[in-house]
Every structure is written in structure tokens, then in C-alpha cells.
Coordinates of C-alpha atoms in Angstrom, one line a residue:
M1 CA 1.5 13.9 114.8
I2 CA -1.1 15.4 112.7
R3 CA -2.5 18.8 113.8
V4 CA -5.7 20.1 112.2
R5 CA -6.7 23.7 111.6
A6 CA -10.3 24.5 110.8
A7 CA -11.9 27.6 109.3
T8 CA -15.4 28.7 108.5
R9 CA -16.0 28.8 104.8
D10 CA -15.9 32.6 104.8
G11 CA -12.6 32.5 106.7
T12 CA -13.9 34.7 109.5
V13 CA -13.4 32.2 112.3
T14 CA -10.4 29.8 112.5
A15 CA -9.2 27.4 115.2
W16 CA -6.7 24.6 115.8
L17 CA -8.8 21.6 116.8
D18 CA -6.4 20.7 119.5
Q19 CA -7.3 23.9 121.3
L20 CA -11.0 22.8 121.3
G21 CA -10.4 19.1 122.1
Q22 CA -8.1 16.3 120.9
V23 CA -7.8 14.9 117.4
A24 CA -7.2 11.1 117.4
N25 CA -7.0 8.2 114.9
W26 CA -6.5 10.5 111.9
R27 CA -6.5 8.7 108.5
H28 CA -6.5 10.3 105.0
T29 CA -6.6 9.1 101.4
K30 CA -5.1 10.7 98.3
N31 CA -5.5 9.5 94.7
N32 CA -3.7 9.8 91.4
P33 CA -5.2 11.1 89.2
G34 CA -6.8 13.4 91.6
G35 CA -5.4 14.4 95.0
P36 CA -6.8 14.6 98.6
T37 CA -9.9 12.5 98.5
S38 CA -11.1 11.7 102.0
A39 CA -10.2 11.8 105.7
E40 CA -11.7 10.5 109.0
F41 CA -10.8 11.1 112.6
D42 CA -12.1 11.0 116.2
F43 CA -12.5 14.2 118.0
I44 CA -12.4 14.0 121.8
A45 CA -14.4 16.8 123.3
Q46 CA -17.7 17.4 125.2
P47 CA -20.7 16.3 123.1
D48 CA -22.4 19.6 123.7
L49 CA -19.5 21.6 122.2
R50 CA -20.7 24.4 119.9
H51 CA -18.2 26.0 117.7
P52 CA -18.5 27.3 114.1
C53 CA -15.3 25.4 113.1
M54 CA -16.9 22.1 114.1
Q55 CA -19.9 22.5 111.8
G56 CA -20.2 20.8 108.5
G57 CA -18.8 22.9 105.6
A58 CA -15.8 24.1 107.5
M59 CA -12.5 23.8 105.7
L60 CA -9.9 21.6 107.3
D61 CA -6.1 21.8 106.8
A62 CA -4.1 18.9 108.2
Y63 CA -0.4 19.6 109.0
S64 CA 2.5 17.4 109.9
G65 CA 5.0 19.8 111.4
T66 CA 4.9 22.9 109.2
K67 CA 3.9 21.0 106.0
R68 CA 0.3 20.8 104.9
V69 CA -0.5 17.2 104.1
W70 CA -4.3 17.2 103.4
R71 CA -7.0 19.8 102.7
G72 CA -10.7 19.4 102.4
R73 CA -14.2 20.0 103.8
L74 CA -15.5 18.8 107.1
E75 CA -18.7 16.9 106.7
Q76 CA -21.4 17.2 109.4
P77 CA -19.7 15.6 112.5
I78 CA -21.6 13.2 114.8
P79 CA -21.3 14.4 118.4
G80 CA -20.4 11.8 121.0
L81 CA -17.6 10.4 123.1
P82 CA -15.7 10.7 120.8
W83 CA -17.1 12.8 118.0
Q84 CA -17.0 10.9 114.6
C85 CA -15.7 13.2 111.9
T86 CA -15.2 12.7 108.2
G87 CA -13.8 15.0 105.5
T88 CA -14.1 15.3 101.7
G89 CA -10.8 16.1 100.1
A90 CA -10.3 19.2 98.0
A91 CA -9.9 17.1 94.9
A92 CA -13.2 15.4 95.5
L93 CA -15.0 18.7 95.9
A94 CA -14.9 19.0 92.1
K95 CA -18.1 16.8 92.0
D96 CA -20.0 19.7 93.5
Y97 CA -19.2 22.2 90.8
Q98 CA -20.9 22.3 87.4
A99 CA -18.6 22.9 84.5
H100 CA -19.5 25.9 82.4
A101 CA -17.5 28.3 80.3
T102 CA -18.2 32.0 79.9
S103 CA -18.6 31.3 76.2
G104 CA -18.4 28.2 73.9
N105 CA -17.9 24.5 74.6
I106 CA -16.6 23.6 78.1
Y107 CA -14.3 21.1 76.4
A108 CA -12.7 23.7 74.3
S109 CA -10.9 25.4 77.1
M110 CA -10.2 23.6 80.3
N111 CA -8.5 26.7 81.6
T112 CA -11.6 28.9 81.3
T113 CA -13.9 26.2 82.6
V114 CA -11.8 25.5 85.7
D115 CA -11.3 29.2 86.3
T116 CA -15.0 29.8 86.3
A117 CA -15.5 27.0 88.9
I118 CA -12.8 28.6 91.0
A119 CA -14.6 32.0 90.7
D120 CA -17.7 30.1 91.9
G121 CA -16.0 29.0 95.0
L122 CA -14.0 25.8 94.2
P123 CA -11.1 26.1 96.6
W124 CA -8.4 25.5 94.0
T125 CA -5.8 27.6 92.1
R126 CA -4.5 27.0 88.6
P127 CA -0.9 27.9 88.3
A128 CA -0.3 26.6 84.7
T129 CA -2.1 25.8 81.5
L130 CA -4.3 22.7 81.6
L131 CA -4.7 20.1 78.9
N132 CA -7.9 20.1 76.8
P133 CA -9.9 16.9 76.2
I134 CA -9.9 15.3 72.8
G135 CA -13.3 15.6 71.2
A136 CA -16.3 17.7 72.0
G137 CA -18.2 15.6 74.5
D138 CA -21.5 17.0 75.8
S139 CA -20.9 20.8 75.8
L140 CA -23.9 21.5 78.0
S141 CA -23.6 19.2 81.0
A142 CA -20.6 18.0 83.0
S143 CA -19.2 18.5 86.4
I144 CA -15.6 19.6 86.9
D145 CA -14.7 16.1 88.0
G146 CA -16.4 14.7 84.9
L147 CA -14.5 17.1 82.7
L148 CA -11.2 16.2 84.3
G149 CA -12.2 12.5 84.1
S150 CA -12.5 12.9 80.4
I151 CA -8.7 13.5 80.1
V152 CA -8.1 10.5 82.3
Q153 CA -10.2 8.4 79.9
Q154 CA -7.8 9.5 77.2
G155 CA -4.7 8.2 79.1
Q156 CA -3.7 11.5 80.7
Y157 CA -3.4 12.7 84.3
W158 CA -4.5 15.4 86.6
N159 CA -3.4 16.3 90.1
L160 CA -4.3 18.6 92.9
D161 CA -1.5 19.0 95.4
N162 CA -1.7 19.7 99.1
D163 CA -1.9 23.4 98.4
S164 CA -4.9 22.9 96.1
R165 CA -3.0 23.7 92.9
V166 CA -4.4 21.8 89.9
T167 CA -2.2 20.6 87.1
T168 CA -2.4 18.2 84.2
S169 CA 0.1 15.9 82.4
T170 CA 0.4 13.5 79.6
T171 CA 2.8 11.3 81.5
P172 CA 2.9 9.8 85.0
P173 CA 5.2 11.4 87.5
P174 CA 8.9 10.5 87.3
V175 CA 10.6 8.2 89.8
T176 CA 11.5 10.2 92.9
L177 CA 11.5 7.5 95.7
L178 CA 13.1 4.2 96.3
L179 CA 11.6 1.2 98.2
A180 CA 13.7 -1.8 99.1
A181 CA 11.6 -4.6 100.3
T182 CA 11.1 -8.4 100.5
D183 CA 7.9 -10.4 100.1
L184 CA 6.4 -8.1 97.5
P185 CA 2.8 -8.5 96.3
A186 CA 2.3 -10.9 93.4
R187 CA 1.7 -9.7 89.9
T188 CA -0.8 -11.1 87.5
L189 CA -2.1 -10.9 83.9
D190 CA -5.7 -10.4 85.2
G191 CA -7.0 -7.2 83.8
Y192 CA -3.9 -6.7 81.5
A193 CA -4.5 -5.9 77.8
T194 CA -2.2 -6.2 74.8
A195 CA -4.9 -5.1 72.3
I196 CA -7.9 -2.7 72.4
A197 CA -11.1 -2.9 70.5
Y198 CA -12.4 0.7 70.6
S199 CA -15.6 2.2 69.3
Y200 CA -16.4 5.8 68.5
T201 CA -18.7 8.0 66.5
D202 CA -17.4 10.4 63.9
G203 CA -18.7 13.8 62.8
S204 CA -21.3 12.3 60.4
N205 CA -22.7 10.2 63.3
T206 CA -21.2 7.0 61.8
F207 CA -20.3 4.3 64.4
H208 CA -16.9 2.6 64.1
N209 CA -15.3 -0.4 65.7
I210 CA -11.5 -0.6 65.4
T211 CA -8.8 -2.9 66.9
Y212 CA -5.4 -1.5 67.9
A213 CA -2.5 -3.6 69.2
T214 CA 1.3 -3.4 69.7
A215 CA 3.5 -6.1 68.4
A216 CA 5.9 -5.9 71.4
L217 CA 3.2 -6.6 74.0
R218 CA 1.6 -9.3 71.8
A219 CA 5.0 -11.0 71.3
R220 CA 5.6 -11.1 75.1
Y221 CA 2.1 -12.0 76.4
G222 CA 0.0 -13.0 73.4
T223 CA -3.3 -11.4 72.5
I224 CA -5.3 -10.2 75.5
M225 CA -8.0 -8.0 74.2
D226 CA -10.2 -5.5 76.1
S227 CA -12.7 -3.0 74.8
V228 CA -13.4 0.6 75.4
D229 CA -16.3 2.8 74.3
L230 CA -15.2 6.3 73.4
S231 CA -18.7 7.6 72.6
S232 CA -18.7 9.8 75.8
L233 CA -16.0 11.9 74.2
G234 CA -18.4 13.1 71.4
A235 CA -17.6 13.0 67.7
L236 CA -14.0 12.0 67.0
T237 CA -11.9 11.8 63.9
S238 CA -10.2 8.5 63.2
A239 CA -6.9 10.1 64.3
Q240 CA -8.3 11.3 67.5
A241 CA -9.9 8.0 68.4
L242 CA -6.6 6.2 67.6
S243 CA -4.6 8.6 69.7
V244 CA -6.8 7.8 72.7
A245 CA -6.5 4.0 72.2
Q246 CA -2.7 4.4 71.8
A247 CA -2.5 6.4 75.0
L248 CA -4.5 3.8 77.0
L249 CA -2.4 0.9 75.8
A250 CA 0.8 2.9 76.4
R251 CA -0.4 3.6 80.0
Q252 CA -0.9 -0.2 80.5
A253 CA 2.6 -0.9 79.1
A254 CA 4.1 1.8 81.4
N255 CA 2.4 0.5 84.5
G256 CA 3.4 -3.1 83.8
L257 CA 1.5 -6.2 84.9
P258 CA -1.1 -5.4 87.6
W259 CA -0.2 -6.0 91.3
T260 CA -2.5 -8.1 93.5
S261 CA -2.3 -5.6 96.4
G262 CA -0.6 -2.4 97.6
F263 CA 2.6 -1.9 99.5
T264 CA 2.4 -1.3 103.3
I265 CA 5.2 1.1 104.1
L266 CA 6.8 1.7 107.5
P267 CA 8.6 4.9 108.4
G268 CA 12.2 4.6 107.2
Q269 CA 11.5 2.2 104.4
L270 CA 11.3 4.8 101.6
Y271 CA 14.3 6.8 100.3
T272 CA 14.9 9.7 98.0
L273 CA 17.0 9.0 94.9
G274 CA 19.8 10.7 96.8
G275 CA 19.6 8.2 99.6
A276 CA 17.8 10.3 102.3
T277 CA 15.3 8.4 104.4
I278 CA 11.7 9.4 104.4
T279 CA 10.7 9.3 108.0
D280 CA 7.3 11.2 107.9
L281 CA 5.0 9.3 105.5
A282 CA 2.2 11.8 106.2
T283 CA 3.9 14.1 103.8
L284 CA 3.7 11.8 100.8
D285 CA 1.5 12.5 97.8
A286 CA -0.2 9.9 95.7
N287 CA 1.1 11.6 92.6
I288 CA 4.4 9.7 92.7
T289 CA 6.3 6.8 91.0
I290 CA 8.4 4.7 93.2
R291 CA 11.3 2.4 92.2
V292 CA 10.8 -0.9 94.0
I293 CA 13.9 -3.0 94.6
D294 CA 13.0 -6.6 95.3
L295 CA 15.4 -7.9 98.0
T296 CA 13.7 -11.3 98.3
P297 CA 16.5 -13.9 98.6
G298 CA 16.9 -15.8 95.3
D299 CA 19.4 -16.5 92.6
G300 CA 21.4 -13.3 93.1
F301 CA 19.4 -11.3 90.6
T302 CA 17.8 -8.1 92.1
P303 CA 14.9 -7.0 89.9
T304 CA 13.6 -3.4 90.1
F305 CA 10.2 -2.1 89.1
D306 CA 9.1 1.5 88.5
V307 CA 5.5 1.6 90.0
P308 CA 3.2 4.6 89.4
I309 CA 1.0 5.0 92.5
G310 CA -2.8 5.3 92.2
Q311 CA -3.8 5.6 95.9
L312 CA -2.2 6.5 99.2
D313 CA -3.7 5.7 102.5
Y314 CA -2.1 7.2 105.6
D315 CA -2.8 6.2 109.2
D316 CA -1.4 8.7 111.8
T317 CA -1.9 6.2 114.7
T318 CA 0.7 3.8 113.3
G319 CA 2.6 6.2 111.0
Q320 CA 2.2 3.7 108.2
A321 CA 1.2 4.3 104.6
T322 CA -0.3 1.9 102.1
L323 CA 0.7 2.7 98.5
T324 CA -1.7 1.1 95.9
P325 CA -0.2 0.9 92.4
Y326 CA -2.1 2.5 89.6
A327 CA -2.4 -0.9 88.0
V328 CA -4.0 -3.4 90.3
A329 CA -5.4 -6.9 89.7
D330 CA -8.7 -7.2 87.8
D331 CA -8.4 -3.8 86.2
S332 CA -9.6 -4.0 82.7
L333 CA -9.2 -0.8 80.6
L334 CA -12.9 0.1 81.3
A335 CA -12.6 -0.9 85.0
S336 CA -9.4 1.1 85.3
I337 CA -11.1 4.2 83.9
A338 CA -14.0 3.7 86.3
R339 CA -11.7 3.0 89.2
T340 CA -9.6 6.0 88.5
K341 CA -12.7 8.2 88.5
H342 CA -13.9 6.7 91.7
L343 CA -10.5 7.0 93.5
A344 CA -10.4 10.7 92.5
G345 CA -13.8 11.2 94.0
L346 CA -15.5 11.6 90.6

């Protein structure tokens, strides 16, 4: 059962919402890349309740037992029977902060730029060095979510955990969980690519169109070409542009063929690699890779798939979680980039 603690933005007033009323029908979403994105819940209390922690802008911390499972900002609730409440996750708050560095190009030092936003009030911490984007981009205008989205466009990842610690990575998270299931969603070639036609502009403002492909993918699936425009990254060298194309195609290869839908998980269906059962799905992050074991009756062959997750939706009423793979049907490379930014609240 989710409990929610609220605090005014300056931290001077705090309250557990179950001391003011009753939280019901809690649902939250987390994304990868990204982190806590959104939440919604009903609040059963008198419509004329007046409390500073039930005003838009208050910070919400949702707990399952002693573990924080979601953090974000309360949007202006709608009083009624019940109150209708929504929250913007801490990862999605990045859209409200303009990226600027104390000196130089914002793309030159992700650390400095994010630290400046934190000093401006972004409720994050940065425990480790962050990756810098390739290229210069527009040094004068970008939000923090746009800045982090630029490394996603280059095939990299960023994550904000439940304690609002931001990190970046060149690879998806390793396999940590097992799912044994039958009747898995179908997989499809829709949106898959084995070759990329990419365009970019170099330092002399010359426009280039290049095609990159891998023999292994072409040998298995044939040529399925998609295109990506890298001009938003600013002036690139040929090596920089190629590295982005390689990273994007490598991400497609690592994710495998897109799935047509997500996995709906019941408590007790997920296991750690050591065999322990995950009974509380509220504690899951989206920044995970699961090993799916297909137990559908067949010819005796039991296939396994390593599936990086792109979105997690949790429903506290049912205790269920829906894990949507990073690669889903109809995701071209460009659509995948746009979808990733959207899922992360960008």
C-alpha cells in the first residue's frame, strides 16, 4: 500500500496525506531514459480542506513500506469527492529549467550545466560525472531535458532514480530480473532498421548524407533502411557523426526486434537472478533489463530474451505493473528518439 508524504517547496510544512484524508487509486509511471515521470491518485477528504501540502507545487514522496518509489511535484489538485490529483515526476521537472553554464558552451560540460540547474532549484543531486554530448549544438538555448535528450539521440542513456540522483551511461542496464511467462507479446520487423541514412553538417557548414549498415543485421533481415537528421547536434566531424549512427544501430541490435505491446506483471512473477521472488512491484524502476523466459508449450525449446525496459506503469489498486520494452512496434529510429524524449517528459 502506497503512502504519500507531502512537503511545501521550502520544506517548512510536511504531512503524510493519510493524516489529512485517504489516498486511493495511486498510479505512477517511470521511464528509461529518464525516471519518475507522472502520477495520479484520488484523495478522499472534504472538498473545503485547506492545507499548504495540498496546494500545487508541493513535493510528493511516495513510499511502499520504507522504500521511496516515486518523487515529484503535485500539480494543482481539483477539490471534490474525491479530489483529483496528478503529479509531475522529478525526471520530468527538467523541462522547467533552462540549461546554462557559468561560462562557455552548455554542451561542453554536462556536469556544470546540471549543477547550475540544481543550484537554481532542480530537486536532483549528481553523485558522479555525467557524459557530455557529441557536437556543440545550440550553445545558447536548451532546457535541461533537451540537453539530456541530446545524449539519448546519440544512443546513450540517462536515469534519475527514486532518490533523485542523476546518472548517465553508454549502455543499457545489465540483466537483474527474470520473468518466466507464457503467451508473450508478438515481435515484429515494423520499425526495425538494419541500415541508417544519416545527415549532418560539418564545421565548414557543408551538408553530408551518409549510409551506415552492419553486415550481420543485413544478412539476417535484409536491408531495412531508416534515416536520422543529426543537424540538431551542431557541427560534427565525420567521425563524430559515424559514432552516433553506430550507437543508434547498436542500440537497435541490442534491443532486438520490437515487441507489439508490454508485459503485464503480477506480484510473484518476477525473480532476482538469485531466485528470490519480487512481491512488491511498486519498488521497480524503469531503468532495468529483464530476462524473459518463454514457457509457452512447444517443441521443447525454451527461448530467452534480454529485454531493456523503456516504461514502467504501476497500479497500486491491483498491485500490477506493465513493463513496456524500450523497443516497441512502429518505432523507427526517429520515432524512437521522439518517443524516448516524450516518455522521459522531455
